[in-house]
């Protein structure tokens, strides 16, 4: 829990704020939801603050600056707001202002800055025992959803659900509605359950109940439930008549769905196109895809799905580009204050970071396009199958970006942080301290290089048809070499065992480099998931088919049986927060197959894990 919370946005209180999120999810664009945080914050300022004329002028100016592009003036007003609340002892409002800064950065594309600020806020909150994390999770989920990242948004909404107090009705309503809207197009049955929970809580709040009816209509649409929609639409119209004070939210959505159910597809599509700016872009794509499928136009549905994918790609590309620029800006500031030797080290770090990012993105695109082209060549005969493949490739690429971003961010933060400390003349560092920091910079630089090398190795193996088996390999020497490397990395933590059941002079013909790579990867994987106990490398000969068998056995946490079939898939990890890209077993399987052999999990070995590599002897 602690690890995941370090990347969350700052907590805000006041359940009326949640209504802004609800409206955003079904209609308004991302800018609207972020701005609404600020609007409702001032609706619940303390009475004594409202009676303070000077403060009234300050927060009205602050509100105005939030909607403008002058960041310098906005942050100046924000500092004054925070100082005021600290002086009054109003900690909740103080943290709300800090959250507004995070949202301001996120709205303006400064994702890296927003995450960094949220980490600082979280550290301070934990130190002061301010641990109402559900609003934090909800805010992060909203930002992910605005970028079209369904999986991450769903994850943080569910985390918010786990953390919220049952008595906090407002927050429960907010989370229920967000989950319902998020899952509407993909999992309408689940979305319906969340929305009904939302409806039970909001019956006495007209604004909320109108949102509930609108969400219900949308869920019926994606669930092909015309009968329930007609009843919902009738109730919606009656509710609008009974509450004339409400705005026209939801009316357009109901008109679009009604037209589609009535078979007036052109009218429905025209309403979407005419009012495109009033809807979230992802929802526009989902509605069009659904309508095209209702029309029986799978070709148009495939085309719209590809447009949705490209739109999400552009969002992710913008985020990565902005993050790179912000990282480079921080490194540039640190570089100016360094001495000559430190300046050279910083330039080296910048070059390495840029190379890593360029290479990683290039490899990602190469792998992704290769996979897409292969799938399209095989499955162009069915448009609906092409649609499924397009969505699958979208998930794979999103997974790659998440994995690489997650793995690079931690060492990159360490490099940046220590570089800033070393370059700051205000810090008086001893020789040992400076050397330790430089050593950590080098270590984390090596970690990033290792990630890139692993990606390059996978790309290289992907392009091979086979390995040439021209080396005469002594099995005993091979095992001793890879075990010696593993023992150095182990540093005495585990009991490293070597068990060779073959003669000391036993040799075989194969590819030495490829075989070492497989055994090294399996040993590293075993050590990573073994906290205590042993790791063993063994070799034996299987008769009568003359098969050389290597086995890597450990006493670690093992692999759950339900994950056996996925263990060798690219980027698959049982624990998504565990360090690593999830490519070790993928690479080992590919190389072993290129050598004409096979690799399997011993399903009968418990506890721990045993990987068995079988190579044919020629």
Short mmCIF file of N, CA and C in Angstrom, two decimals, residues 395-512:
data_model
loop_
_atom_site.label_atom_id
_atom_site.label_comp_id
_atom_site.label_asym_id
_atom_site.label_seq_id
_atom_site.Cartn_x
_atom_site.Cartn_y
_atom_site.Cartn_z
N UNK A 395 -3.67 -2.79 -26.03
CA UNK A 395 -3.37 -3.14 -24.63
C UNK A 395 -1.89 -3.50 -24.46
N UNK A 396 -1.31 -4.21 -25.44
CA UNK A 396 0.09 -4.60 -25.34
C UNK A 396 1.00 -3.38 -25.33
N UNK A 397 0.72 -2.41 -26.21
CA UNK A 397 1.57 -1.23 -26.26
C UNK A 397 1.43 -0.39 -25.00
N UNK A 398 0.20 -0.28 -24.50
CA UNK A 398 -0.01 0.44 -23.24
C UNK A 398 0.77 -0.24 -22.12
N UNK A 399 0.72 -1.57 -22.08
CA UNK A 399 1.46 -2.33 -21.06
C UNK A 399 2.95 -2.07 -21.17
N UNK A 400 3.48 -2.01 -22.41
CA UNK A 400 4.91 -1.77 -22.58
C UNK A 400 5.28 -0.40 -22.03
N UNK A 401 4.50 0.64 -22.40
CA UNK A 401 4.80 1.99 -21.94
C UNK A 401 4.77 2.06 -20.42
N UNK A 402 3.78 1.41 -19.81
CA UNK A 402 3.67 1.42 -18.35
C UNK A 402 4.87 0.73 -17.71
N UNK A 403 5.26 -0.44 -18.28
CA UNK A 403 6.39 -1.17 -17.71
C UNK A 403 7.69 -0.36 -17.81
N UNK A 404 8.00 0.15 -19.02
CA UNK A 404 9.25 0.87 -19.21
C UNK A 404 9.26 2.15 -18.38
N UNK A 405 8.12 2.91 -18.38
CA UNK A 405 8.05 4.14 -17.59
C UNK A 405 8.26 3.85 -16.11
N UNK A 406 7.63 2.79 -15.61
CA UNK A 406 7.74 2.43 -14.19
C UNK A 406 9.18 2.06 -13.84
N UNK A 407 9.83 1.24 -14.67
CA UNK A 407 11.16 0.75 -14.36
C UNK A 407 12.22 1.83 -14.49
N UNK A 408 12.03 2.78 -15.42
CA UNK A 408 13.03 3.83 -15.62
C UNK A 408 12.86 4.95 -14.59
N UNK A 409 11.59 5.19 -14.14
CA UNK A 409 11.34 6.35 -13.29
C UNK A 409 12.13 6.31 -11.98
N UNK A 410 12.18 5.15 -11.31
CA UNK A 410 12.85 5.06 -10.00
C UNK A 410 14.34 5.37 -10.10
N UNK A 411 15.12 4.66 -10.97
CA UNK A 411 16.55 5.01 -11.06
C UNK A 411 16.76 6.43 -11.56
N UNK A 412 15.87 6.91 -12.43
CA UNK A 412 16.02 8.26 -12.95
C UNK A 412 15.83 9.29 -11.83
N UNK A 413 14.88 9.07 -10.94
CA UNK A 413 14.69 9.98 -9.80
C UNK A 413 15.91 9.98 -8.89
N UNK A 414 16.50 8.79 -8.68
CA UNK A 414 17.71 8.71 -7.85
C UNK A 414 18.83 9.50 -8.48
N UNK A 415 19.05 9.33 -9.79
CA UNK A 415 20.11 10.05 -10.50
C UNK A 415 19.89 11.55 -10.39
N UNK A 416 18.67 12.00 -10.66
CA UNK A 416 18.36 13.43 -10.62
C UNK A 416 18.55 14.00 -9.21
N UNK A 417 18.03 13.28 -8.22
CA UNK A 417 18.11 13.77 -6.83
C UNK A 417 19.54 13.92 -6.35
N UNK A 418 20.35 12.88 -6.53
CA UNK A 418 21.74 12.96 -6.07
C UNK A 418 22.53 14.00 -6.86
N UNK A 419 22.23 14.11 -8.16
CA UNK A 419 22.94 15.10 -8.98
C UNK A 419 22.65 16.52 -8.47
N UNK A 420 21.42 16.78 -8.06
CA UNK A 420 21.06 18.09 -7.53
C UNK A 420 21.79 18.37 -6.21
N UNK A 421 21.88 17.35 -5.37
CA UNK A 421 22.56 17.52 -4.07
C UNK A 421 24.04 17.80 -4.28
N UNK A 422 24.68 17.02 -5.16
CA UNK A 422 26.11 17.17 -5.41
C UNK A 422 26.41 18.56 -5.98
N UNK A 423 25.51 19.04 -6.86
CA UNK A 423 25.79 20.30 -7.54
C UNK A 423 25.41 21.53 -6.70
N UNK A 424 24.74 21.35 -5.59
CA UNK A 424 24.28 22.48 -4.78
C UNK A 424 25.38 22.91 -3.81
N UNK A 425 25.90 24.10 -3.98
CA UNK A 425 27.00 24.54 -3.09
C UNK A 425 26.58 24.70 -1.64
N UNK A 426 25.27 24.73 -1.36
CA UNK A 426 24.83 24.88 0.03
C UNK A 426 25.04 23.61 0.85
N UNK A 427 25.19 22.48 0.18
CA UNK A 427 25.42 21.22 0.87
C UNK A 427 26.93 20.99 1.03
N UNK A 428 27.36 20.80 2.25
CA UNK A 428 28.76 20.49 2.52
C UNK A 428 28.88 18.97 2.66
N UNK A 429 29.37 18.36 1.60
CA UNK A 429 29.44 16.90 1.56
C UNK A 429 30.86 16.43 1.80
N UNK A 430 30.97 15.38 2.60
CA UNK A 430 32.26 14.74 2.80
C UNK A 430 32.63 13.90 1.59
N UNK A 431 33.88 13.49 1.57
CA UNK A 431 34.35 12.67 0.44
C UNK A 431 33.58 11.37 0.35
N UNK A 432 33.35 10.72 1.52
CA UNK A 432 32.62 9.45 1.50
C UNK A 432 31.19 9.64 1.03
N UNK A 433 30.54 10.72 1.50
CA UNK A 433 29.17 10.96 1.07
C UNK A 433 29.10 11.19 -0.44
N UNK A 434 30.00 12.03 -0.96
CA UNK A 434 30.01 12.32 -2.38
C UNK A 434 30.27 11.05 -3.19
N UNK A 435 31.24 10.24 -2.73
CA UNK A 435 31.55 9.00 -3.45
C UNK A 435 30.37 8.04 -3.44
N UNK A 436 29.68 7.95 -2.28
CA UNK A 436 28.50 7.07 -2.21
C UNK A 436 27.42 7.53 -3.18
N UNK A 437 27.21 8.85 -3.25
CA UNK A 437 26.19 9.35 -4.19
C UNK A 437 26.58 9.08 -5.63
N UNK A 438 27.87 9.30 -5.95
CA UNK A 438 28.33 9.01 -7.31
C UNK A 438 28.21 7.54 -7.63
N UNK A 439 28.47 6.70 -6.59
CA UNK A 439 28.34 5.26 -6.81
C UNK A 439 26.88 4.88 -7.08
N UNK A 440 25.95 5.53 -6.33
CA UNK A 440 24.53 5.25 -6.55
C UNK A 440 24.09 5.75 -7.93
N UNK A 441 24.63 6.90 -8.36
CA UNK A 441 24.31 7.39 -9.71
C UNK A 441 24.77 6.39 -10.74
N UNK A 442 26.00 5.87 -10.56
CA UNK A 442 26.51 4.87 -11.50
C UNK A 442 25.68 3.61 -11.49
N UNK A 443 25.26 3.16 -10.28
CA UNK A 443 24.48 1.93 -10.18
C UNK A 443 23.15 2.07 -10.90
N UNK A 444 22.47 3.20 -10.67
CA UNK A 444 21.16 3.39 -11.30
C UNK A 444 21.30 3.63 -12.80
N UNK A 445 22.40 4.23 -13.22
CA UNK A 445 22.66 4.35 -14.66
C UNK A 445 22.81 2.97 -15.28
N UNK A 446 23.53 2.10 -14.55
CA UNK A 446 23.69 0.71 -15.03
C UNK A 446 22.35 -0.01 -15.08
N UNK A 447 21.47 0.28 -14.09
CA UNK A 447 20.14 -0.35 -14.09
C UNK A 447 19.37 0.04 -15.34
N UNK A 448 19.43 1.34 -15.71
CA UNK A 448 18.73 1.78 -16.92
C UNK A 448 19.34 1.12 -18.16
N UNK A 449 20.68 1.05 -18.18
CA UNK A 449 21.36 0.40 -19.32
C UNK A 449 20.95 -1.06 -19.43
N UNK A 450 20.81 -1.73 -18.26
CA UNK A 450 20.40 -3.13 -18.26
C UNK A 450 19.01 -3.30 -18.87
N UNK A 451 18.11 -2.35 -18.57
CA UNK A 451 16.76 -2.41 -19.14
C UNK A 451 16.82 -2.31 -20.66
N UNK A 452 17.62 -1.36 -21.14
CA UNK A 452 17.73 -1.18 -22.59
C UNK A 452 18.37 -2.41 -23.23
N UNK A 453 19.43 -2.93 -22.59
CA UNK A 453 20.08 -4.13 -23.14
C UNK A 453 19.10 -5.30 -23.22
N UNK A 454 18.26 -5.42 -22.19
CA UNK A 454 17.29 -6.51 -22.19
C UNK A 454 16.29 -6.35 -23.33
N UNK A 455 15.86 -5.10 -23.57
CA UNK A 455 14.95 -4.86 -24.68
C UNK A 455 15.62 -5.15 -26.02
N UNK A 456 16.89 -4.75 -26.13
CA UNK A 456 17.61 -4.99 -27.38
C UNK A 456 17.83 -6.48 -27.62
N UNK A 457 18.10 -7.23 -26.53
CA UNK A 457 18.28 -8.66 -26.68
C UNK A 457 16.99 -9.34 -27.15
N UNK A 458 15.86 -8.89 -26.60
CA UNK A 458 14.59 -9.47 -27.03
C UNK A 458 14.34 -9.17 -28.51
N UNK A 459 14.60 -7.90 -28.91
CA UNK A 459 14.42 -7.53 -30.31
C UNK A 459 15.35 -8.32 -31.22
N UNK A 460 16.61 -8.53 -30.75
CA UNK A 460 17.56 -9.28 -31.55
C UNK A 460 17.13 -10.73 -31.70
N UNK A 461 16.72 -11.36 -30.60
CA UNK A 461 16.28 -12.76 -30.65
C UNK A 461 15.01 -12.90 -31.48
N UNK A 462 14.18 -11.84 -31.47
CA UNK A 462 12.93 -11.89 -32.24
C UNK A 462 13.21 -12.01 -33.73
N UNK A 463 14.35 -11.41 -34.16
CA UNK A 463 14.67 -11.41 -35.59
C UNK A 463 15.45 -12.64 -36.04
N UNK A 464 15.86 -13.49 -35.09
CA UNK A 464 16.63 -14.68 -35.45
C UNK A 464 15.72 -15.82 -35.91
N UNK A 465 16.28 -16.65 -36.78
CA UNK A 465 15.61 -17.89 -37.15
C UNK A 465 16.18 -19.08 -36.39
N UNK A 466 17.48 -18.99 -36.06
CA UNK A 466 18.12 -20.06 -35.30
C UNK A 466 19.48 -19.58 -34.80
N UNK A 467 20.06 -20.33 -33.88
CA UNK A 467 21.43 -20.11 -33.43
C UNK A 467 22.33 -21.16 -34.06
N UNK A 468 23.50 -20.75 -34.51
CA UNK A 468 24.46 -21.71 -35.02
C UNK A 468 25.08 -22.48 -33.85
N UNK A 469 25.07 -23.80 -33.95
CA UNK A 469 25.60 -24.65 -32.88
C UNK A 469 26.93 -25.23 -33.35
N UNK A 470 27.98 -24.43 -33.16
CA UNK A 470 29.32 -24.81 -33.62
C UNK A 470 30.34 -24.89 -32.49
N UNK A 471 29.90 -24.65 -31.24
CA UNK A 471 30.83 -24.65 -30.10
C UNK A 471 30.83 -26.02 -29.41
N UNK A 472 32.02 -26.45 -29.03
CA UNK A 472 32.14 -27.65 -28.19
C UNK A 472 32.20 -27.18 -26.73
N UNK A 473 31.19 -27.53 -25.96
CA UNK A 473 31.00 -26.95 -24.63
C UNK A 473 31.20 -28.02 -23.57
N UNK A 474 32.08 -27.72 -22.60
CA UNK A 474 32.24 -28.58 -21.43
C UNK A 474 31.15 -28.20 -20.43
N UNK A 475 30.30 -29.15 -20.11
CA UNK A 475 29.14 -28.85 -19.26
C UNK A 475 29.56 -28.36 -17.88
N UNK A 476 30.58 -28.99 -17.29
CA UNK A 476 31.03 -28.62 -15.94
C UNK A 476 31.54 -27.17 -15.94
N UNK A 477 32.37 -26.82 -16.94
CA UNK A 477 32.91 -25.46 -17.00
C UNK A 477 31.80 -24.43 -17.24
N UNK A 478 30.85 -24.79 -18.10
CA UNK A 478 29.73 -23.88 -18.36
C UNK A 478 28.95 -23.57 -17.09
N UNK A 479 28.63 -24.61 -16.34
CA UNK A 479 27.84 -24.41 -15.11
C UNK A 479 28.64 -23.62 -14.07
N UNK A 480 29.92 -23.90 -13.95
CA UNK A 480 30.74 -23.18 -12.97
C UNK A 480 30.83 -21.70 -13.32
N UNK A 481 30.90 -21.38 -14.62
CA UNK A 481 31.03 -19.99 -15.03
C UNK A 481 29.76 -19.19 -14.66
N UNK A 482 28.61 -19.69 -15.04
CA UNK A 482 27.37 -18.93 -14.77
C UNK A 482 27.06 -18.91 -13.27
N UNK A 483 27.44 -19.99 -12.55
CA UNK A 483 27.21 -20.00 -11.10
C UNK A 483 28.12 -19.00 -10.40
N UNK A 484 29.35 -18.85 -10.90
CA UNK A 484 30.27 -17.88 -10.30
C UNK A 484 29.71 -16.46 -10.43
N UNK A 485 29.15 -16.13 -11.58
CA UNK A 485 28.54 -14.81 -11.76
C UNK A 485 27.35 -14.63 -10.83
N UNK A 486 26.55 -15.68 -10.68
CA UNK A 486 25.39 -15.59 -9.80
C UNK A 486 25.81 -15.41 -8.35
N UNK A 487 26.86 -16.07 -7.92
CA UNK A 487 27.33 -15.95 -6.54
C UNK A 487 27.82 -14.55 -6.24
N UNK A 488 28.44 -13.91 -7.22
CA UNK A 488 28.88 -12.53 -7.02
C UNK A 488 27.68 -11.61 -6.79
N UNK A 489 26.64 -11.80 -7.60
CA UNK A 489 25.43 -10.99 -7.44
C UNK A 489 24.71 -11.33 -6.14
N UNK A 490 24.77 -12.58 -5.72
CA UNK A 490 24.10 -13.04 -4.51
C UNK A 490 24.72 -12.44 -3.26
N UNK A 491 26.06 -12.30 -3.28
CA UNK A 491 26.78 -11.68 -2.16
C UNK A 491 26.50 -12.37 -0.82
N UNK A 492 26.40 -13.70 -0.87
CA UNK A 492 26.25 -14.46 0.36
C UNK A 492 24.85 -14.52 0.92
N UNK A 493 23.86 -13.97 0.23
CA UNK A 493 22.49 -13.93 0.77
C UNK A 493 21.83 -15.30 0.78
N UNK A 494 22.02 -16.09 -0.31
CA UNK A 494 21.37 -17.38 -0.45
C UNK A 494 22.41 -18.49 -0.55
N UNK A 495 21.96 -19.72 -0.32
CA UNK A 495 22.82 -20.88 -0.49
C UNK A 495 22.78 -21.28 -1.98
N UNK A 496 23.89 -21.01 -2.70
CA UNK A 496 23.97 -21.28 -4.12
C UNK A 496 24.57 -22.67 -4.33
N UNK A 497 23.81 -23.56 -4.97
CA UNK A 497 24.22 -24.95 -5.11
C UNK A 497 24.46 -25.30 -6.59
N UNK A 498 25.47 -26.15 -6.81
CA UNK A 498 25.78 -26.65 -8.14
C UNK A 498 25.79 -28.17 -8.09
N UNK A 499 24.96 -28.80 -8.91
CA UNK A 499 24.81 -30.26 -8.88
C UNK A 499 24.91 -30.80 -10.31
N UNK A 500 26.07 -31.38 -10.63
CA UNK A 500 26.31 -31.93 -11.97
C UNK A 500 26.32 -33.46 -11.89
N UNK A 501 25.34 -34.11 -12.50
CA UNK A 501 25.25 -35.56 -12.50
C UNK A 501 25.99 -36.18 -13.70
N UNK A 502 26.66 -35.35 -14.48
CA UNK A 502 27.40 -35.83 -15.64
C UNK A 502 28.89 -35.95 -15.30
N UNK A 503 29.62 -36.62 -16.16
CA UNK A 503 31.07 -36.73 -15.98
C UNK A 503 31.71 -35.36 -16.12
N UNK A 504 32.84 -35.17 -15.42
CA UNK A 504 33.49 -33.86 -15.44
C UNK A 504 33.95 -33.47 -16.83
N UNK A 505 34.23 -34.43 -17.70
CA UNK A 505 34.69 -34.13 -19.05
C UNK A 505 33.59 -34.22 -20.10
N UNK A 506 32.35 -34.27 -19.65
CA UNK A 506 31.23 -34.38 -20.59
C UNK A 506 31.11 -33.10 -21.41
N UNK A 507 31.05 -33.24 -22.72
CA UNK A 507 30.91 -32.09 -23.63
C UNK A 507 29.74 -32.31 -24.57
N UNK A 508 29.26 -31.21 -25.14
CA UNK A 508 28.21 -31.30 -26.15
C UNK A 508 28.39 -30.16 -27.14
N UNK A 509 27.80 -30.30 -28.31
CA UNK A 509 27.91 -29.29 -29.35
C UNK A 509 26.68 -28.36 -29.30
N UNK A 510 26.96 -27.07 -29.24
CA UNK A 510 25.86 -26.10 -29.15
C UNK A 510 26.37 -24.69 -29.35
N UNK A 511 25.63 -23.74 -28.86
CA UNK A 511 26.02 -22.33 -28.92
C UNK A 511 26.28 -21.86 -27.50
N UNK A 512 27.56 -21.61 -27.19
CA UNK A 512 27.96 -21.30 -25.81
C UNK A 512 27.29 -20.03 -25.31
#
